[in-house]
Short mmCIF file of C-alpha atoms and ligand atoms in Angstrom, two decimals:
data_model
loop_
_atom_site.label_atom_id
_atom_site.label_comp_id
_atom_site.label_asym_id
_atom_site.label_seq_id
_atom_site.Cartn_x
_atom_site.Cartn_y
_atom_site.Cartn_z
CA MET I 29 0.00 0.00 0.00
CA ILE I 30 1.11 3.55 -0.74
CA ALA I 31 1.73 5.02 2.75
CA GLU I 32 -0.24 8.20 1.99
CA ASN I 33 -3.33 6.09 1.23
CA ASN I 34 -3.47 4.47 4.67
CA PRO I 35 -7.14 4.67 5.81
CA ALA I 36 -5.93 5.23 9.37
CA LEU I 37 -4.33 8.60 8.55
CA GLN I 38 -5.99 11.67 10.02
CA SER I 39 -5.26 15.34 9.65
CA TRP I 40 -5.19 18.20 12.14
CA ILE I 41 -7.32 20.02 9.56
CA GLU I 42 -10.91 19.00 10.14
CA VAL I 43 -12.39 17.02 7.24
CA SER I 44 -16.03 15.90 7.25
CA SER I 45 -16.70 12.22 6.57
CA GLN I 46 -18.67 13.22 3.46
CA SER I 47 -15.83 15.29 2.01
CA ASP I 48 -14.26 14.25 -1.30
CA PHE I 49 -10.92 15.49 -0.01
CA PRO I 50 -9.58 13.61 3.02
CA ILE I 51 -5.84 13.46 3.71
CA GLN I 52 -5.67 10.30 1.56
CA ASN I 53 -6.62 12.30 -1.58
CA LEU I 54 -4.56 15.54 -1.78
CA PRO I 55 -5.36 16.47 -5.41
CA PHE I 56 -3.51 19.26 -7.20
CA GLY I 57 -5.02 22.38 -8.74
CA ILE I 58 -4.48 26.05 -9.54
CA PHE I 59 -6.16 28.51 -7.19
CA GLN I 60 -6.16 32.25 -6.75
CA PRO I 61 -6.93 33.80 -3.37
CA LYS I 62 -9.71 36.33 -3.93
CA ALA I 63 -7.45 39.00 -2.44
CA ALA I 64 -4.52 38.15 -4.74
CA ASP I 65 -3.96 38.88 -8.41
CA TYR I 66 -2.42 35.65 -9.64
CA GLY I 67 -2.92 31.90 -9.40
CA ARG I 68 -0.59 29.36 -7.84
CA VAL I 69 -0.42 25.63 -7.15
CA GLY I 70 -2.58 24.28 -4.36
CA VAL I 71 -3.56 21.00 -2.77
CA ARG I 72 -7.10 20.49 -1.51
CA ILE I 73 -7.93 19.04 1.89
CA GLY I 74 -11.51 19.14 3.23
CA ASP I 75 -12.79 22.67 2.73
CA HIS I 76 -9.31 24.17 2.61
CA VAL I 77 -6.55 24.76 0.10
CA ILE I 78 -2.85 24.45 0.92
CA ASP I 79 -0.68 26.96 -0.94
CA LEU I 80 2.36 25.03 -2.18
CA SER I 81 4.11 28.21 -3.33
CA MET I 82 4.06 29.43 0.29
CA LEU I 83 5.26 26.06 1.57
CA VAL I 84 8.30 26.55 -0.70
CA GLU I 85 8.79 30.15 0.45
CA LEU I 86 8.67 29.14 4.10
CA GLY I 87 11.15 26.30 3.59
CA TYR I 88 8.83 23.36 4.14
CA PHE I 89 10.01 21.69 0.91
CA ASP I 90 13.74 22.29 1.46
CA ALA I 91 14.38 18.59 2.05
CA LEU I 92 12.93 17.75 -1.36
CA ASN I 93 15.80 19.54 -3.13
CA LEU I 94 13.49 20.47 -5.98
CA GLU I 95 15.24 21.08 -9.28
CA ASP I 96 12.98 24.10 -9.83
CA PRO I 97 11.10 25.37 -6.74
CA THR I 98 9.38 28.12 -8.77
CA VAL I 99 7.00 25.59 -10.37
CA PHE I 100 4.46 26.21 -7.59
CA HIS I 101 4.29 29.94 -8.32
CA ALA I 102 2.83 29.19 -11.75
CA GLY I 103 -0.65 29.63 -13.17
CA ALA I 104 -0.69 26.05 -14.49
CA LEU I 105 0.57 22.69 -13.25
CA ASN I 106 2.55 21.86 -16.41
CA ASP I 107 6.00 22.81 -15.07
CA PHE I 108 5.43 20.93 -11.82
CA ILE I 109 4.22 17.87 -13.74
CA ALA I 110 7.34 18.07 -15.92
CA LEU I 111 9.53 17.42 -12.86
CA GLY I 112 8.39 13.78 -13.11
CA ARG I 113 6.52 11.13 -11.21
CA PRO I 114 9.08 10.68 -8.40
CA VAL I 115 8.67 14.42 -7.62
CA TRP I 116 4.81 14.31 -7.70
CA ARG I 117 5.04 11.44 -5.26
CA ALA I 118 7.56 13.12 -3.00
CA VAL I 119 5.47 16.32 -2.88
CA ARG I 120 2.26 14.41 -2.11
CA ALA I 121 4.08 12.48 0.63
CA SER I 122 5.55 15.68 2.04
CA VAL I 123 2.17 17.48 2.14
CA SER I 124 0.57 14.38 3.69
CA LYS I 125 3.19 14.30 6.41
CA LEU I 126 2.80 18.01 7.20
CA LEU I 127 -0.96 17.62 7.58
CA GLN I 128 -0.98 14.45 9.71
CA HIS I 129 -2.57 15.01 13.10
CA ASP I 130 0.54 14.19 15.12
CA GLN I 131 2.91 16.44 13.12
CA PRO I 132 3.43 19.77 14.95
CA LEU I 133 5.70 21.53 12.40
CA LEU I 134 2.97 23.46 10.57
CA ARG I 135 0.12 22.52 12.92
CA ASP I 136 1.56 24.58 15.77
CA ASN I 137 2.89 27.50 13.73
CA GLU I 138 0.00 29.97 13.67
CA GLU I 139 1.91 32.57 11.64
CA ASP I 140 2.76 30.12 8.85
CA LYS I 141 -0.73 28.62 8.82
CA LYS I 142 -2.20 32.06 8.09
CA GLN I 143 -0.03 32.28 4.98
CA VAL I 144 -0.44 28.71 3.78
CA ILE I 145 -4.08 27.68 4.39
CA TYR I 146 -7.09 29.20 2.66
CA PRO I 147 -10.78 28.35 3.17
CA ILE I 148 -12.15 27.16 -0.18
CA SER I 149 -14.72 29.98 -0.03
CA GLU I 150 -11.90 32.53 -0.26
CA VAL I 151 -10.32 31.26 -3.48
CA VAL I 152 -11.17 31.09 -7.17
CA MET I 153 -10.20 27.97 -9.12
CA HIS I 154 -8.52 28.14 -12.53
CA LEU I 155 -7.92 25.58 -15.25
CA PRO I 156 -5.31 23.29 -13.66
CA VAL I 157 -3.20 22.78 -16.79
CA ILE I 158 -2.41 24.40 -20.11
CA VAL I 159 -4.01 21.94 -22.51
CA ASN I 160 -2.21 21.62 -25.82
CA ASP I 161 -4.22 18.76 -27.24
CA TYR I 162 -7.42 17.00 -26.37
CA THR I 163 -8.79 13.71 -27.67
CA ASP I 164 -12.24 12.35 -26.95
CA PHE I 165 -12.66 8.59 -27.02
CA TYR I 166 -15.87 6.58 -27.32
CA SER I 167 -14.97 3.79 -24.93
CA SER I 168 -18.20 2.77 -23.18
CA ILE I 169 -19.78 -0.19 -24.95
CA GLU I 170 -23.19 0.63 -23.48
CA HIS I 171 -23.03 4.20 -24.82
CA ALA I 172 -21.82 3.14 -28.26
CA THR I 173 -24.52 0.46 -28.37
CA ASN I 174 -27.25 2.91 -27.37
CA VAL I 175 -26.20 5.43 -30.02
CA GLY I 176 -25.88 2.71 -32.67
CA THR I 177 -29.32 1.41 -31.74
CA MET I 178 -30.92 4.85 -32.00
CA PHE I 179 -29.30 5.99 -35.23
CA ARG I 180 -28.45 2.81 -37.10
CA ASP I 181 -29.41 -0.80 -36.52
CA PRO I 182 -30.56 -2.17 -33.14
CA ASN I 183 -29.41 -5.64 -34.20
CA ASN I 184 -25.99 -4.47 -35.30
CA ALA I 185 -25.39 -1.40 -33.18
CA LEU I 186 -21.59 -1.44 -32.97
CA LEU I 187 -19.59 -0.58 -36.08
CA PRO I 188 -17.13 -3.29 -37.20
CA ASN I 189 -14.05 -1.53 -35.73
CA TRP I 190 -15.48 -0.85 -32.29
CA ARG I 191 -14.27 -3.95 -30.41
CA HIS I 192 -10.86 -3.80 -32.11
CA LEU I 193 -9.70 -0.28 -31.27
CA PRO I 194 -10.63 2.59 -28.95
CA VAL I 195 -12.44 4.89 -31.38
CA GLY I 196 -11.76 8.59 -30.85
CA TYR I 197 -11.61 12.02 -32.47
CA HIS I 198 -9.45 15.08 -31.98
CA GLY I 199 -11.27 17.71 -29.95
CA ARG I 200 -10.47 21.38 -29.46
CA ALA I 201 -8.24 22.25 -26.53
CA SER I 202 -9.06 25.97 -26.92
CA SER I 203 -12.60 25.66 -25.54
CA ILE I 204 -11.83 23.59 -22.45
CA ILE I 205 -13.10 25.55 -19.45
CA VAL I 206 -12.94 25.02 -15.70
CA SER I 207 -15.96 24.06 -13.61
CA GLY I 208 -18.19 27.02 -12.81
CA THR I 209 -17.59 28.82 -16.10
CA PRO I 210 -20.92 29.59 -17.83
CA PHE I 211 -21.24 29.63 -21.61
CA HIS I 212 -23.79 30.71 -24.19
CA ARG I 213 -25.92 28.25 -26.12
CA PRO I 214 -24.01 27.73 -29.38
CA LYS I 215 -25.30 28.51 -32.85
CA GLY I 216 -24.70 26.77 -36.12
CA GLN I 217 -26.20 24.87 -39.02
CA ILE I 218 -28.98 22.49 -38.24
CA LYS I 219 -31.13 20.63 -40.70
CA PRO I 220 -34.80 20.09 -39.93
CA ASP I 221 -36.03 16.81 -41.44
CA GLU I 222 -36.94 17.08 -45.15
CA ASN I 223 -35.97 20.79 -45.23
CA PRO I 224 -32.81 22.66 -46.22
CA PRO I 225 -30.37 23.57 -43.42
CA ILE I 226 -31.00 26.67 -41.33
CA PHE I 227 -28.82 28.83 -39.09
CA SER I 228 -30.02 28.55 -35.51
CA ALA I 229 -29.16 28.22 -31.85
CA THR I 230 -28.93 24.54 -31.03
CA GLN I 231 -32.26 23.10 -29.96
CA ARG I 232 -30.69 19.88 -28.70
CA LEU I 233 -28.02 20.81 -26.21
CA ASP I 234 -26.71 17.81 -24.28
CA PHE I 235 -24.12 16.85 -21.69
CA GLU I 236 -21.83 13.83 -21.86
CA LEU I 237 -20.69 12.34 -18.55
CA GLU I 238 -16.99 11.56 -19.00
CA MET I 239 -13.70 11.40 -17.16
CA ALA I 240 -10.35 12.41 -18.60
CA PHE I 241 -6.74 11.63 -17.81
CA VAL I 242 -4.03 14.28 -17.82
CA VAL I 243 -0.74 13.42 -19.52
CA GLY I 244 2.21 13.55 -17.14
CA LYS I 245 5.17 12.94 -19.45
CA ASP I 246 5.99 14.09 -22.97
CA THR I 247 6.74 11.67 -25.77
CA GLN I 248 8.73 12.36 -28.91
CA LEU I 249 7.65 12.07 -32.54
CA GLY I 250 7.87 8.41 -33.46
CA GLU I 251 7.67 7.18 -29.86
CA SER I 252 4.88 4.84 -28.72
CA VAL I 253 3.70 4.21 -25.16
CA SER I 254 2.92 0.61 -24.24
CA THR I 255 -0.04 -0.37 -22.11
CA GLN I 256 2.49 -1.65 -19.55
CA THR I 257 4.18 1.74 -19.10
CA ALA I 258 1.12 3.94 -19.70
CA GLU I 259 0.71 4.88 -16.03
CA GLU I 260 4.16 6.49 -15.99
CA HIS I 261 2.74 8.95 -18.54
CA ILE I 262 -0.45 9.78 -16.64
CA PHE I 263 -0.53 12.48 -13.93
CA GLY I 264 -4.12 12.03 -12.80
CA MET I 265 -7.80 12.31 -13.63
CA VAL I 266 -10.63 14.85 -13.73
CA LEU I 267 -14.36 14.85 -14.41
CA PHE I 268 -15.19 15.95 -17.93
CA ASN I 269 -18.43 17.25 -19.47
CA ASP I 270 -18.28 16.98 -23.25
CA TRP I 271 -21.15 19.38 -24.02
CA SER I 272 -22.74 18.41 -27.32
CA ALA I 273 -25.15 20.12 -29.72
CA ARG I 274 -26.91 17.07 -31.13
CA ASP I 275 -28.64 18.80 -34.04
CA ILE I 276 -25.43 20.52 -35.23
CA GLN I 277 -23.56 17.23 -34.75
CA LYS I 278 -26.13 15.20 -36.67
CA TRP I 279 -25.88 17.39 -39.78
CA GLU I 280 -22.11 17.91 -39.83
CA TYR I 281 -20.53 14.65 -38.66
CA VAL I 282 -20.59 12.64 -41.90
CA PRO I 283 -18.01 11.64 -43.05
CA LEU I 284 -15.27 13.07 -40.80
CA GLY I 285 -16.81 12.97 -37.33
CA PRO I 286 -17.63 15.48 -34.56
CA PHE I 287 -16.69 19.12 -35.19
CA LEU I 288 -18.60 22.30 -34.24
CA GLY I 289 -21.28 20.38 -32.38
CA LYS I 290 -18.62 19.70 -29.74
CA SER I 291 -16.02 22.45 -29.84
CA PHE I 292 -17.99 25.31 -28.26
CA ALA I 293 -17.20 24.20 -24.66
CA SER I 294 -15.92 21.25 -22.62
CA THR I 295 -15.89 21.56 -18.83
CA ILE I 296 -13.43 19.91 -16.43
CA SER I 297 -13.32 19.68 -12.64
CA PRO I 298 -10.56 21.84 -11.10
CA TRP I 299 -8.74 19.27 -8.94
CA ILE I 300 -6.57 16.61 -10.57
CA VAL I 301 -6.75 13.42 -8.53
CA THR I 302 -3.53 11.43 -8.90
CA LEU I 303 -3.48 7.80 -9.97
CA ASP I 304 -1.70 7.12 -6.66
CA ALA I 305 -4.77 8.37 -4.74
CA LEU I 306 -6.99 6.16 -6.93
CA GLU I 307 -4.79 3.10 -6.39
CA PRO I 308 -7.07 1.42 -3.77
CA PHE I 309 -10.00 1.55 -6.18
CA ARG I 310 -8.56 -0.50 -9.01
CA THR I 311 -10.86 -3.11 -10.44
CA SER I 312 -10.75 -5.67 -13.21
CA PRO I 313 -11.61 -4.62 -16.76
CA PRO I 314 -14.37 -6.35 -18.74
CA VAL I 315 -13.43 -9.37 -20.85
CA GLN I 316 -12.66 -8.16 -24.36
CA GLU I 317 -14.06 -10.39 -27.07
CA PRO I 318 -12.69 -10.87 -29.67
CA ALA I 319 -9.18 -10.65 -28.22
CA VAL I 320 -7.42 -7.37 -29.01
CA LEU I 321 -4.16 -6.99 -30.91
CA ASP I 322 -0.97 -7.35 -28.86
CA TYR I 323 -0.25 -3.62 -28.50
CA LEU I 324 -3.64 -3.20 -26.75
CA LYS I 325 -3.30 -6.16 -24.37
CA THR I 326 -3.24 -5.37 -20.65
CA THR I 327 -2.73 -7.29 -17.44
CA GLY I 328 -4.04 -6.67 -13.94
CA ASN I 329 -6.70 -4.31 -12.67
CA THR I 330 -6.75 -1.54 -15.24
CA ASN I 331 -10.18 -0.11 -14.42
CA PHE I 332 -11.18 2.10 -11.49
CA ASP I 333 -14.36 1.87 -9.42
CA ILE I 334 -15.50 5.50 -9.40
CA GLN I 335 -19.15 6.35 -8.82
CA LEU I 336 -20.49 9.13 -11.01
CA THR I 337 -23.65 11.22 -10.94
CA VAL I 338 -25.17 13.95 -13.07
CA ALA I 339 -27.74 16.45 -11.78
CA ILE I 340 -29.78 19.11 -13.55
CA GLN I 341 -30.49 22.27 -11.59
CA PRO I 342 -32.97 24.68 -13.16
CA GLU I 343 -32.49 28.33 -12.19
CA GLY I 344 -33.49 28.91 -8.56
CA GLN I 345 -34.66 25.32 -8.10
CA ALA I 346 -33.38 22.20 -6.35
CA GLU I 347 -31.22 19.87 -8.42
CA THR I 348 -32.45 16.49 -9.66
CA ILE I 349 -30.02 13.61 -10.11
CA VAL I 350 -30.73 12.19 -13.57
CA CYS I 351 -27.86 9.72 -13.97
CA GLU I 352 -25.89 7.36 -11.72
CA SER I 353 -23.03 5.62 -13.51
CA ASN I 354 -19.55 4.27 -12.80
CA PHE I 355 -16.17 4.61 -14.49
CA LYS I 356 -15.62 0.85 -14.07
CA TYR I 357 -18.04 0.21 -16.95
CA MET I 358 -15.41 1.36 -19.45
CA TYR I 359 -14.65 -1.23 -22.13
CA TRP I 360 -11.36 0.40 -23.13
CA SER I 361 -8.99 1.42 -20.31
CA ILE I 362 -6.85 4.55 -20.07
CA HIS I 363 -3.80 2.35 -20.75
CA GLN I 364 -5.29 1.15 -24.01
CA GLN I 365 -6.34 4.67 -24.99
CA LEU I 366 -2.83 6.05 -24.52
CA ALA I 367 -1.22 3.08 -26.26
CA HIS I 368 -3.58 3.49 -29.20
CA GLN I 369 -3.14 7.28 -29.36
CA THR I 370 0.64 6.87 -29.65
CA VAL I 371 0.90 3.64 -31.65
CA ASN I 372 1.52 5.57 -34.86
CA GLY I 373 4.21 7.73 -33.24
CA CYS I 374 2.03 10.77 -32.58
CA PRO I 375 3.61 12.68 -29.64
CA VAL I 376 1.67 13.57 -26.51
CA THR I 377 2.47 16.59 -24.33
CA ILE I 378 2.21 17.24 -20.60
CA GLY I 379 -1.24 18.64 -19.86
CA ASP I 380 -2.96 16.94 -22.77
CA LEU I 381 -6.41 15.64 -21.93
CA TYR I 382 -7.74 12.26 -23.03
CA ALA I 383 -11.45 11.96 -22.32
CA SER I 384 -13.17 8.63 -21.96
CA GLY I 385 -16.28 9.17 -24.01
CA THR I 386 -19.73 9.10 -22.45
CA ILE I 387 -19.83 6.67 -19.53
CA SER I 388 -23.08 4.71 -19.63
CA GLY I 389 -23.94 1.52 -17.77
CA LYS I 390 -26.49 -1.16 -18.53
CA GLU I 391 -29.39 0.35 -16.60
CA ALA I 392 -31.39 3.18 -18.18
CA SER I 393 -30.71 5.26 -15.04
CA SER I 394 -26.97 5.01 -15.71
CA TYR I 395 -26.99 6.48 -19.21
CA GLY I 396 -24.51 9.34 -19.41
CA SER I 397 -26.26 11.77 -21.78
CA MET I 398 -29.70 13.30 -22.27
CA LEU I 399 -29.77 11.74 -25.73
CA GLU I 400 -29.85 8.31 -24.08
CA LEU I 401 -31.72 9.19 -20.86
CA ALA I 402 -34.63 10.74 -22.77
CA TRP I 403 -34.05 8.32 -25.67
CA LYS I 404 -33.86 10.83 -28.53
CA GLY I 405 -36.57 12.96 -26.96
CA THR I 406 -39.15 10.16 -26.77
CA LYS I 407 -38.99 9.77 -22.96
CA PRO I 408 -38.71 13.22 -21.37
CA LEU I 409 -37.29 13.35 -17.85
CA THR I 410 -39.35 14.93 -15.07
CA LEU I 411 -37.42 17.10 -12.64
CA LYS I 412 -38.24 17.81 -8.99
CA ASP I 413 -39.81 21.16 -9.88
CA GLY I 414 -42.30 19.37 -12.16
CA THR I 415 -40.74 20.57 -15.42
CA THR I 416 -39.59 18.10 -18.05
CA ARG I 417 -36.45 17.87 -20.18
CA LYS I 418 -35.62 16.23 -23.48
CA PHE I 419 -32.43 18.27 -23.70
CA ILE I 420 -30.86 21.09 -21.64
CA GLN I 421 -32.68 24.41 -21.33
CA ASP I 422 -31.25 27.90 -20.93
CA HIS I 423 -30.31 28.73 -17.31
CA ASP I 424 -29.97 25.03 -16.41
CA THR I 425 -26.84 24.10 -14.49
CA ILE I 426 -25.41 20.62 -15.04
CA ILE I 427 -23.53 19.21 -12.05
CA MET I 428 -21.30 16.14 -12.37
CA ARG I 429 -19.79 14.44 -9.33
CA GLY I 430 -17.43 11.51 -8.92
CA TRP I 431 -16.02 9.64 -5.95
CA ALA I 432 -14.59 6.29 -4.92
CA GLU I 433 -15.20 4.86 -1.46
CA LYS I 434 -13.64 2.04 0.53
CA GLU I 435 -12.78 1.31 4.16
CA GLY I 436 -14.28 4.61 5.25
CA VAL I 437 -12.11 6.62 2.85
CA ARG I 438 -13.81 8.66 0.15
CA ILE I 439 -11.60 9.89 -2.67
CA GLY I 440 -13.59 12.36 -4.75
CA PHE I 441 -13.27 14.83 -7.57
CA GLY I 442 -15.59 17.53 -6.25
CA GLU I 443 -17.92 19.01 -8.83
CA CYS I 444 -17.78 19.68 -12.54
CA THR I 445 -20.50 22.27 -13.15
CA GLY I 446 -21.58 24.50 -15.98
CA LYS I 447 -24.52 26.83 -16.55
CA VAL I 448 -26.05 27.36 -19.96
CA LEU I 449 -26.85 30.97 -20.80
CA PRO I 450 -29.15 32.04 -23.65
CA THR I 451 -27.59 32.30 -27.08
CA LYS I 452 -25.79 35.59 -27.83
MN1 LIG B 6 -17.82 12.71 -25.89
#
């Protein structure tokens, strides 16, 4: 067991049992104190943020002999990530130690605590990384089957390549936004049945419940990452909402795939949970049949048991949970996705995001998009306020949550939220 994951660990910072951020998590993010004018690297614990740039200033990381201690004064995690996995681990271990209940060094230094610890209510979260590239996969067999059933052939829902490779497309990194950032309903070409295309705001705005991994190590042109070494290239994971305009998508996607129906916004959660923190929640992947080619073969527990929910909150109303899914349903693992992405020698860069694709389970209540939940608009959902939804309305907020739980330890991602404003 990784020492920092020990369920017995407790912190001198109070953490509620329902918090996503106990001392066993310690995810990394970029925060800005409301009173300050720039962001810096922080670690979340309970309802507080630990300022790593101040820990450096005050000498708490001296023993780490960091090659570049200025990485924590940055507005993105990329330079810290570039120091490598042994450094991420040493920093997480060091922060864990400082926060353990029987460690007086910071606990009993009131002056330092004032400079290092911020209540979450007094900070603003930024995008955690500069994202150079973003790929969206399509790796849930239930989701791909549902979409194939709706739009093609219920008896032959999966396309012939689907069980042989993790299908994906290149998304736009430029429109990735951090949780809490609102956006306007996008406009574009849509084609009403039997009529010529028109220019319109999307009438079928959807969410897609996804997770994404963040690349932790660059590769060079011509280099491929194997499934066996993939985890050395992965810094951690976030929740990911791949907002989708179904009507724009439907008209534009043939023959080259998703384009403007996707690239108007994609929302991620602000805290990157490390693979080390997720280690206790490994679970076995599904059996892949037919067997995959050698470069996609994996051994061991390559999936993670992470519970996921999606809620819709109309303006001024209570939220309604409309989906309960789990990351363990994924047919293709993150190892296979990275191996496939790089098999042709395409380089990946620190901070790149690789999203899973919509995560649906077998039950109708676990479908990860409105398209599936309301089955193409034929089964509208009823919310707590009595209103119904086939797709997302203006002023709705979509809230995604994810957490893993075992032996009384809850490792969570917090929230990934976004509010839809009327079209501009
Ligand atoms: Mn997607």
